[in-house]
Short mmCIF file of C-alpha atoms in Angstrom, two decimals:
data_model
loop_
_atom_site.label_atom_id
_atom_site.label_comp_id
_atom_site.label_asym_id
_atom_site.label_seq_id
_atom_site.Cartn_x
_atom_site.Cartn_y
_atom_site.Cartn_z
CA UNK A 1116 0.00 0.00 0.00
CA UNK A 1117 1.66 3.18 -1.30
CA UNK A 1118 -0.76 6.06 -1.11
CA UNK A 1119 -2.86 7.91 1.70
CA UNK A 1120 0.35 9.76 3.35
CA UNK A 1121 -1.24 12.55 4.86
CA UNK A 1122 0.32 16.04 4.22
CA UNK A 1123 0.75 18.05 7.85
CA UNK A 1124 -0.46 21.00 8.20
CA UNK A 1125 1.29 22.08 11.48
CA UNK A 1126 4.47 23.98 10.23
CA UNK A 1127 6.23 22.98 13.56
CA UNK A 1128 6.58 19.45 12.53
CA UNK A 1129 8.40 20.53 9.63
CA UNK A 1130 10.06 22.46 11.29
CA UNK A 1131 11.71 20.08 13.65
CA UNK A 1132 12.43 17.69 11.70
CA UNK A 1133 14.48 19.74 9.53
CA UNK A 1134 16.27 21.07 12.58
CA UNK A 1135 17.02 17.45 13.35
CA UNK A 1136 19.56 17.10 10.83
CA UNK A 1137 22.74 18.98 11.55
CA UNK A 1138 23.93 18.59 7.93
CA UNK A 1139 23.58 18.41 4.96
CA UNK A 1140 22.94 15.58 2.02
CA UNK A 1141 25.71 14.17 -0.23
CA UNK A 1142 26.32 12.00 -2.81
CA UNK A 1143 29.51 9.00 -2.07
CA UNK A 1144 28.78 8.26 -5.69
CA UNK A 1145 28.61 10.10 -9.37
CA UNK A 1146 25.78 9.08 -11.39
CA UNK A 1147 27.44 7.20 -13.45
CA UNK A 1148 25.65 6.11 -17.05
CA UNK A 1149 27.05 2.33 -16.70
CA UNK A 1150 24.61 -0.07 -14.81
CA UNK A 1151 26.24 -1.45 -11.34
CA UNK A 1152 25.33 -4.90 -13.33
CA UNK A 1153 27.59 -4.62 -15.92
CA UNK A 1154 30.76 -4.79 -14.02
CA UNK A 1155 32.03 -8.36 -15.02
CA UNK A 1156 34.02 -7.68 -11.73
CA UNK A 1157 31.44 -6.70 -9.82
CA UNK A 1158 34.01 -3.31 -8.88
CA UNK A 1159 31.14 -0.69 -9.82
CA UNK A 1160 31.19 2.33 -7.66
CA UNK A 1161 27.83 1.46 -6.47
CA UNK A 1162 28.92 -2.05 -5.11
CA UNK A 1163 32.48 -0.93 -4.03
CA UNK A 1164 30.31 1.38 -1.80
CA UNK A 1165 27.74 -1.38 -0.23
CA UNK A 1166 30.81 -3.38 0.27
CA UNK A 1167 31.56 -1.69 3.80
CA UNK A 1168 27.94 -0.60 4.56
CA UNK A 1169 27.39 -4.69 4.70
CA UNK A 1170 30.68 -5.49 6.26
CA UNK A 1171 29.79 -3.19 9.26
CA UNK A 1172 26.55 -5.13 9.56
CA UNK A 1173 28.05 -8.07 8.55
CA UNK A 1174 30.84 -7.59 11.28
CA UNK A 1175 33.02 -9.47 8.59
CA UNK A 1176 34.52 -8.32 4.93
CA UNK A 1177 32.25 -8.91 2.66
CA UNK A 1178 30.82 -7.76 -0.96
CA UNK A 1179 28.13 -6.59 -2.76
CA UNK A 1180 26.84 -8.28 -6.44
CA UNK A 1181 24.49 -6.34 -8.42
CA UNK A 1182 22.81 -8.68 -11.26
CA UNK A 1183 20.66 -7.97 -14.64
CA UNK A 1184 17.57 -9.35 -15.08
CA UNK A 1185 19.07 -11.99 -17.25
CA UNK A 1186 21.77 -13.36 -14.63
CA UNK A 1187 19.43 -13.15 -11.68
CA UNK A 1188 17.08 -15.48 -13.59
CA UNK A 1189 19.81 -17.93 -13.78
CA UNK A 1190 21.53 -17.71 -10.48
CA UNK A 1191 18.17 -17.64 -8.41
CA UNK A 1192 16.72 -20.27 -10.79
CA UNK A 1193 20.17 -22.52 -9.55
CA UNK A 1194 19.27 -21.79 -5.90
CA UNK A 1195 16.31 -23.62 -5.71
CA UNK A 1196 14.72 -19.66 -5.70
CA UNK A 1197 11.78 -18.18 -7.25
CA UNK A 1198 13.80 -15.39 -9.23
CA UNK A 1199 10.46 -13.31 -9.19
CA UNK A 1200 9.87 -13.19 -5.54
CA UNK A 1201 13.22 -12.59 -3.81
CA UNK A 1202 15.17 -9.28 -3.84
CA UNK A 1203 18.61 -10.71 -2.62
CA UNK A 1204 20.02 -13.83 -1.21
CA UNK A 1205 23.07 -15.40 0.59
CA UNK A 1206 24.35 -18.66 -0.39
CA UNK A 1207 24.81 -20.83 2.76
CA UNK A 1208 25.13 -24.95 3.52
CA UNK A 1209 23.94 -26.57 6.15
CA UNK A 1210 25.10 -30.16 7.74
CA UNK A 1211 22.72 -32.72 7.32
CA UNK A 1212 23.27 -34.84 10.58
CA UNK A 1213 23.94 -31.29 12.52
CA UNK A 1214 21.37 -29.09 10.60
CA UNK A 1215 23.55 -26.11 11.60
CA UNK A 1216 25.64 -23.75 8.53
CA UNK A 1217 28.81 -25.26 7.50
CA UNK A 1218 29.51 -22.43 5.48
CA UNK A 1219 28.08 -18.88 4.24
CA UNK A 1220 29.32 -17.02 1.15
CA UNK A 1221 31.17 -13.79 1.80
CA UNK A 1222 29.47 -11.87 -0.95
CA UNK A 1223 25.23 -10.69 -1.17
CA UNK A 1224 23.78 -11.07 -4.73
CA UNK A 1225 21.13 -8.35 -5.17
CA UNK A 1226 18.64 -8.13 -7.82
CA UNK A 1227 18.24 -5.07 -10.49
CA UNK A 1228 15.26 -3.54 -8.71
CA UNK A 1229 17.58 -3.15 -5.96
CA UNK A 1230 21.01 -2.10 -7.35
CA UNK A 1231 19.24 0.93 -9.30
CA UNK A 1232 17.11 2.40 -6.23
CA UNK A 1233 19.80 2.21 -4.40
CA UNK A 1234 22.36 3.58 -7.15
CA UNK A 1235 20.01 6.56 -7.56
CA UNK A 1236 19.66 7.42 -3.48
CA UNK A 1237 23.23 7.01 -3.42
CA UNK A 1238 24.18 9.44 -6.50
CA UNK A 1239 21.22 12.12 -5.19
CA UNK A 1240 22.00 15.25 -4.00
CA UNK A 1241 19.26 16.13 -2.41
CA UNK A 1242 17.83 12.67 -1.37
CA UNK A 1243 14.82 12.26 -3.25
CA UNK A 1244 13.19 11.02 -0.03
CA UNK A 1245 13.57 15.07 0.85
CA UNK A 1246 10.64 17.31 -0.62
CA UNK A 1247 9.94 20.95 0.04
CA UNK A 1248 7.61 22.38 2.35
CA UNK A 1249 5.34 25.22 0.87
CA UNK A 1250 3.53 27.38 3.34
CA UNK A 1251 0.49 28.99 1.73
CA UNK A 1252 -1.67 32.10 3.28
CA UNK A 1253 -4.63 32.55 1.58
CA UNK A 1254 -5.70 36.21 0.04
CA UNK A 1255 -7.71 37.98 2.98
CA UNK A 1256 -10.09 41.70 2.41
CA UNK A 1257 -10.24 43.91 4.89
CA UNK A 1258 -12.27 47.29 5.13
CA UNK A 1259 -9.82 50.76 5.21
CA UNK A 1260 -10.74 54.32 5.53
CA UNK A 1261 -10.26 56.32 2.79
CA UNK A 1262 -11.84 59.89 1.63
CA UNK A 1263 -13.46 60.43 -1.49
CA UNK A 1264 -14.02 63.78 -3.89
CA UNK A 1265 -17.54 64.35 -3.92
CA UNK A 1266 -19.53 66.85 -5.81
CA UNK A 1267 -21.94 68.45 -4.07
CA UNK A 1268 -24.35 71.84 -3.91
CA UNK A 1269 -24.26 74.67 -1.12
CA UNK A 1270 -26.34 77.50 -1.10
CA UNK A 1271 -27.20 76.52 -5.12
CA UNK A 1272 -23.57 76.38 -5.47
CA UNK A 1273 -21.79 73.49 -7.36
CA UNK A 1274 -18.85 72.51 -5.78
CA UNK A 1275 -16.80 69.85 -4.80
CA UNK A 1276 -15.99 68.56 -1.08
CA UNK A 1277 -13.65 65.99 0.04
CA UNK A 1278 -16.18 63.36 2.08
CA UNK A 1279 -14.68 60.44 4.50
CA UNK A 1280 -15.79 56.76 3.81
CA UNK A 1281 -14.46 52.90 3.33
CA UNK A 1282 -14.05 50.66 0.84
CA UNK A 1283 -12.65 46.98 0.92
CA UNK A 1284 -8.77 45.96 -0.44
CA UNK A 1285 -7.48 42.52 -1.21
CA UNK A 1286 -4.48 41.64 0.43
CA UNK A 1287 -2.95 38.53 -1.91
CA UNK A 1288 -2.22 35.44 -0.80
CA UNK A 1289 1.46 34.40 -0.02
CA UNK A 1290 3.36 31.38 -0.90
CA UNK A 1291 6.97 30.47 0.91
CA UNK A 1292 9.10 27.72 0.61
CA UNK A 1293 11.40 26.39 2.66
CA UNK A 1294 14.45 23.97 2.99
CA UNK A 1295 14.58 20.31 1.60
CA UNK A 1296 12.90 18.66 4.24
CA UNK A 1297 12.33 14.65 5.41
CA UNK A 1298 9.33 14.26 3.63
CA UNK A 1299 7.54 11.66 5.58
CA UNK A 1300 6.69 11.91 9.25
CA UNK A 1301 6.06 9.44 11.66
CA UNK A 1302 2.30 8.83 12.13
CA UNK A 1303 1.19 8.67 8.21
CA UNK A 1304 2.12 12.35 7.89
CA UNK A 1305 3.97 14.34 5.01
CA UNK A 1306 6.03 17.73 5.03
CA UNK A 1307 4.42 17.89 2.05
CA UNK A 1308 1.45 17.21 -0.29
CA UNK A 1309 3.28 14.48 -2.55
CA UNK A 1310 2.04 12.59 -5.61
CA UNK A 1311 1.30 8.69 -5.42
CA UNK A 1312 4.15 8.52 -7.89
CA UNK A 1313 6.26 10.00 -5.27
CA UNK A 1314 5.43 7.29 -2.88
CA UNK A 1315 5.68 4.29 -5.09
CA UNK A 1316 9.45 5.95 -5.25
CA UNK A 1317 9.61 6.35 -1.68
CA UNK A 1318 8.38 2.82 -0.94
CA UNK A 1319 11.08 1.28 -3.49
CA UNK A 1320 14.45 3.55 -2.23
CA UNK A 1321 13.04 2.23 1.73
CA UNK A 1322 12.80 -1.56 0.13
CA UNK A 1323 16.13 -1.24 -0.97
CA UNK A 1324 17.76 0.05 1.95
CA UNK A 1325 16.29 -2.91 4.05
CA UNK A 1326 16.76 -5.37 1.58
CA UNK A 1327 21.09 -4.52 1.46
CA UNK A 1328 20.75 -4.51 5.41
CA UNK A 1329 18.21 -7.64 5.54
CA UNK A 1330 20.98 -9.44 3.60
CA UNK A 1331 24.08 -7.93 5.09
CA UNK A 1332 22.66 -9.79 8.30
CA UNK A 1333 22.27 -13.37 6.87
CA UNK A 1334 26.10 -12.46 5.71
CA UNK A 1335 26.56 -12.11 9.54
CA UNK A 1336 25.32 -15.76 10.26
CA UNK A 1337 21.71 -15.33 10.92
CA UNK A 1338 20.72 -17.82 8.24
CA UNK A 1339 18.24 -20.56 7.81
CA UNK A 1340 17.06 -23.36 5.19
CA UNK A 1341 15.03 -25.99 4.59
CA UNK A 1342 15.89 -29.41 3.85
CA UNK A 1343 15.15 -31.51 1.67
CA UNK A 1344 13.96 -34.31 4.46
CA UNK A 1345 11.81 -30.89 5.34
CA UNK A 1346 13.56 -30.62 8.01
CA UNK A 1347 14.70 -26.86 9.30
CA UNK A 1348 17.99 -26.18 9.13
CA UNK A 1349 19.64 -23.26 11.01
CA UNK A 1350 17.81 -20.66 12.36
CA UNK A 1351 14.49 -21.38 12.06
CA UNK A 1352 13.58 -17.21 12.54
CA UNK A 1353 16.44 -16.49 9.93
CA UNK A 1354 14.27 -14.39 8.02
CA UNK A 1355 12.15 -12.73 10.72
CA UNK A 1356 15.41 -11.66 12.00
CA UNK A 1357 17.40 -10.49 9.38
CA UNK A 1358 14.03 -8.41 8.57
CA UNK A 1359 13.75 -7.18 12.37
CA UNK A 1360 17.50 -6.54 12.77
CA UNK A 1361 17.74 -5.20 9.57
CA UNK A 1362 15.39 -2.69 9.97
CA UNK A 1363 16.95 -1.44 12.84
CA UNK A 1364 20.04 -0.70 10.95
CA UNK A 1365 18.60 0.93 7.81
CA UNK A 1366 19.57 4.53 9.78
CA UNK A 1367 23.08 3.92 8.97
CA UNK A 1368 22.80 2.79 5.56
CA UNK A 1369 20.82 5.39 4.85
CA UNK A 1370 23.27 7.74 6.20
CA UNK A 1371 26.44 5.97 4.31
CA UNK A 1372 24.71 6.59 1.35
CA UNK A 1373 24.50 10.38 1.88
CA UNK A 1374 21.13 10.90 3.60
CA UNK A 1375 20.84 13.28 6.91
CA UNK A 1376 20.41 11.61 9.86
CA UNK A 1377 16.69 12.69 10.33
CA UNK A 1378 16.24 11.56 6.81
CA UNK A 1379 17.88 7.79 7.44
CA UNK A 1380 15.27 7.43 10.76
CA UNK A 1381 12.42 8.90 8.63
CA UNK A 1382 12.98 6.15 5.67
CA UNK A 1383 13.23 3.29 8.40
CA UNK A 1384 9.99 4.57 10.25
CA UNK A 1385 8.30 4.68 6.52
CA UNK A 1386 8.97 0.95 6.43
CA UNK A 1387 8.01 0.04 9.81
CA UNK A 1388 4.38 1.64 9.52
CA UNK A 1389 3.67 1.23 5.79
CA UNK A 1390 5.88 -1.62 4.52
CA UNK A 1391 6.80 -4.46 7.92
CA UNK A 1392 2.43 -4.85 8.78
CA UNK A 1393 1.90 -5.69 5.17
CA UNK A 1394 4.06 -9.18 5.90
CA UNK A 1395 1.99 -10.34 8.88
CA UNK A 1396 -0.21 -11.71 6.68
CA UNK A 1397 1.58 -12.21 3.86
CA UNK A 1398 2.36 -14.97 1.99
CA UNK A 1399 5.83 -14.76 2.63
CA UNK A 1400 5.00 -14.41 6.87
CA UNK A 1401 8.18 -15.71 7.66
CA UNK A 1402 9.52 -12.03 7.46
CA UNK A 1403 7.67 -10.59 10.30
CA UNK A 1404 7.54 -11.27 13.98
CA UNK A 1405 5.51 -10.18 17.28
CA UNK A 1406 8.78 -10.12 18.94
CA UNK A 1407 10.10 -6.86 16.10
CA UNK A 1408 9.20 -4.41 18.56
CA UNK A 1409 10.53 -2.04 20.86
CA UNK A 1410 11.90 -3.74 23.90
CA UNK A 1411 11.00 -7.24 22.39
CA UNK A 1412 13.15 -9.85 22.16
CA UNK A 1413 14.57 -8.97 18.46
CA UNK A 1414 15.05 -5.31 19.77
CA UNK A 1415 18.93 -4.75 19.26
CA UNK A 1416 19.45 -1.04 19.67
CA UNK A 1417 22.24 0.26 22.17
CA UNK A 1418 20.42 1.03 25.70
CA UNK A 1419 18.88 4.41 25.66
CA UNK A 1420 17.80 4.29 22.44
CA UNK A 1421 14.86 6.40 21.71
CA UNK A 1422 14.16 5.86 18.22
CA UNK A 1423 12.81 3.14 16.64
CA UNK A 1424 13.38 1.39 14.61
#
């Protein structure tokens, strides 16, 4: 569900969360007219960027592979994957007397509508999850004193006499603008009155954030599988985790890839209240848990935290 953000009215909200952010946006990559999936190398600026962003996650060295449409197919397809469902994945094998990992790849492959979100968040200066907050007055009237030249007759004589009265002005309407601002707002709310097409963007540069960090934690070990005896193998919450963790760490990407810190929170909350409740129901269920919530048991922010996710 992508539309019915609600544009604030309350200029104060605005205005704190732009005086959240201490700085300013930039862009850790050109936009570059090669695709990050035509690297044979996979050494594309975008990847050599998501590289460390999933390493810090990761708490290991590991690497980023953007793939075409063509390649994902094929790799996914070799997985055992539906190539049509999944936005990234991490190789892994399991034992089949222990049922724990025996070994996880060091590298993420990511899909194209991943890599080119994320390339175009990354390359945007400002963040086109920013929009511009327009304060409009509306034109008011008003009644002003005001004299008039009047002709009139004394004593049978025409003459003219300067006479006191009112009349009505227009006083026009004003519209101001002010400074690139997070656009959404916790609670369904908008700095600004936004297009759906806006949204759908929104929702797909917040997908792609979470899905780099949803992956860069299965690169950490939180990983899971099923057998083919049907047996679980693993962690049997890989993918609630990874999505619950994750979440909690799309801030920083956000911010490695040249957002503002108010910005980065503002993405994450977007997908906690309009993307995470779609999946409690959801076909693919396994990526949402009771327990993703603050103070719950997959709650891994530093103590003190006051943010969430």
């Amino acid at each position: 569900m992508r539309n019915g953000v609600i544009a604030v009215a309350c200029l104060a909200l605005v205005v704190a969360a732009a005086a959240a952010g201490a700085r300013r946006d930039t862009a850790p990559i050109q936009n570059s007219p090669d695709l990050p999936w035509t690297n044979p190398s996979h050494q594309s600026n975008l990847e050599l960027l998501l590289g460390p962003i999933a390493s810090r996650i990761a708490n290991r060295n590991v690497t980023i592979r953007c793939e075409g449409d063509t390649d994902w197919v094929q790799l996914v397809t070799q997985q055992g994957g539906n190539p049509n469902a999944e936005l990234g994945y991490v190789s892994a094998t399991f034992s089949a007397t222990t049922r724990q990992a025996t070994s996880i790849a060091t590298f993420a492959e990511l899909r194209t509508a991943v890599c080119t979100p994320l390339k175009a968040f990354a390359a945007a200066n400002p963040k086109p999850t920013k929009c511009v907050p327009i304060k409009r007055t509306p034109a008011t009237t008003k009644r002003v004193k005001t004299t008039i030249r009047k002709r009139v007759t004394i004593n049978g004589v025409p003459t003219w006499k300067t006479v006191p009265t009112t009349k009505t002005i227009t006083i026009p309407g004003t519209t101001t603008t002010g400074e690139p601002t997070p656009c959404y707002i916790e609670g369904d709310h908008a700095a600004a009155n936004m297009p759906e097409s806006y949204w759908d963007a929104y929702e797909d540069y917040s997908q792609a954030i979470l899905t780099l960090a949803h992956e860069a934690i299965h690169l950490g070990g939180v990983v899971g599988a099923t057998l083919r005896n049907g047996l679980t193998a693993g962690d049997a919450q890989a993918e609630a985790k990874a999505s619950c963790y994750g979440m909690q760490w799309m801030p920083y990407v956000a911010t490695e890839l040249g957002a503002t810190p108010d910005d980065a929170q503002a993405i994450a909350t977007y997908y906690w209240e309009r993307i995470y409740p779609n999946y409690r129901n959801a076909v693919n269920a396994q990526y949402w848990s009771a327990n993703c919530t603050p103070g719950g048991s997959m709650d891994i922010r530093p103590p003190g935290s006051t943010s969430w996710p």
